[in-house]
XYZ file of C-alpha atoms in Angstrom:
112
model
C 0.000 0.000 0.000
C 2.849 2.388 0.833
C 4.470 1.840 -2.586
C 1.168 2.608 -4.298
C 0.819 5.922 -2.428
C 4.413 6.784 -3.243
C 3.864 6.126 -6.948
C 0.663 8.179 -6.989
C 2.377 11.040 -5.114
C 5.298 11.095 -7.559
C 2.886 11.027 -10.499
C 0.912 13.982 -9.089
C 4.076 15.994 -8.470
C 5.238 15.386 -12.048
C 1.822 16.279 -13.404
C 1.731 19.547 -11.468
C 5.262 20.528 -12.522
C 4.548 19.812 -16.170
C 1.341 21.801 -15.936
C 3.206 24.826 -14.574
C 5.675 24.759 -17.455
C 2.856 25.059 -19.983
C 1.793 28.297 -18.288
C 5.052 30.000 -19.328
C 4.724 32.215 -22.379
C 7.085 34.542 -24.192
C 6.064 37.801 -25.827
C 7.867 40.582 -27.649
C 6.823 44.087 -26.641
C 7.578 47.140 -28.740
C 9.477 49.723 -26.675
C 9.521 52.558 -29.190
C 10.507 55.263 -26.692
C 13.611 53.687 -25.123
C 16.766 55.684 -25.815
C 19.673 54.340 -23.762
C 20.977 51.657 -21.458
C 19.410 53.375 -18.468
C 15.992 52.977 -20.114
C 16.638 49.268 -20.616
C 17.730 48.862 -16.999
C 14.700 50.702 -15.622
C 12.317 48.526 -17.624
C 14.115 45.293 -16.695
C 14.229 46.253 -13.003
C 10.559 47.200 -12.987
C 9.404 44.023 -14.718
C 11.569 41.815 -12.516
C 9.510 43.086 -9.556
C 6.246 42.049 -11.239
C 4.925 38.700 -9.981
C 4.891 36.124 -12.755
C 7.651 37.616 -14.891
C 10.363 35.006 -15.302
C 12.843 36.709 -17.615
C 13.212 40.020 -19.443
C 15.618 40.897 -22.210
C 15.599 44.411 -23.668
C 17.159 44.907 -27.098
C 17.989 48.612 -27.253
C 18.912 48.528 -30.941
C 15.631 46.883 -32.006
C 13.621 48.703 -29.289
C 11.961 45.449 -28.266
C 11.588 43.694 -24.941
C 11.271 39.920 -24.851
C 9.413 38.850 -21.726
C 8.949 35.304 -20.447
C 6.094 35.167 -17.963
C 3.718 32.804 -16.197
C 0.333 33.385 -17.845
C -1.550 32.050 -14.829
C -0.094 34.870 -12.707
C 0.267 37.863 -15.043
C -0.956 38.865 -18.501
C 0.423 41.004 -21.317
C -1.733 44.004 -20.386
C -0.283 44.040 -16.852
C 3.222 43.878 -18.312
C 2.459 46.762 -20.695
C 0.904 48.790 -17.870
C 3.957 48.235 -15.685
C 6.261 49.485 -18.447
C 3.988 52.502 -18.985
C 4.072 53.246 -15.246
C 7.887 53.364 -15.475
C 7.595 56.057 -18.161
C 7.886 54.203 -21.478
C 5.487 53.267 -24.270
C 4.762 49.524 -24.467
C 3.093 48.369 -27.680
C -0.021 50.567 -27.910
C 0.014 51.476 -24.207
C 1.375 55.022 -23.812
C 3.789 55.996 -21.058
C 2.385 57.668 -17.968
C 2.973 61.353 -18.875
C 3.747 62.417 -15.282
C 6.381 59.706 -14.910
C 7.766 60.379 -18.398
C 8.363 64.030 -17.479
C 10.541 62.934 -14.551
C 12.810 60.717 -16.699
C 16.399 61.800 -17.237
C 16.906 63.880 -20.370
C 18.780 61.053 -22.118
C 15.707 58.829 -21.692
C 13.319 61.177 -23.467
C 12.406 61.127 -27.141
C 13.124 64.492 -28.725
C 9.924 66.215 -29.741
C 7.664 64.177 -27.476
């Protein structure tokens, strides 16, 4: 009887861990307003504090952020809103204007 419970327990643990892996998704987010390495760092730091975000890579040259996240914890809109609250446009979500105004000069798009 003990062996049977052990086998069932191991099976359930494996099933749960495999299920969690399928929740991970990766998305590319357009970051059209990033200008420098400081912008990239601010976005990465901010997203790393968001529950469910597993990994963030910001490509300054392409102005794109690649985000791996757990879809059962966080969604794309929350990720975009977090980036906007840091002061940067994320896809079609505009930066919070009050936060944008407080960014360092090197982080601002000329003419915006």
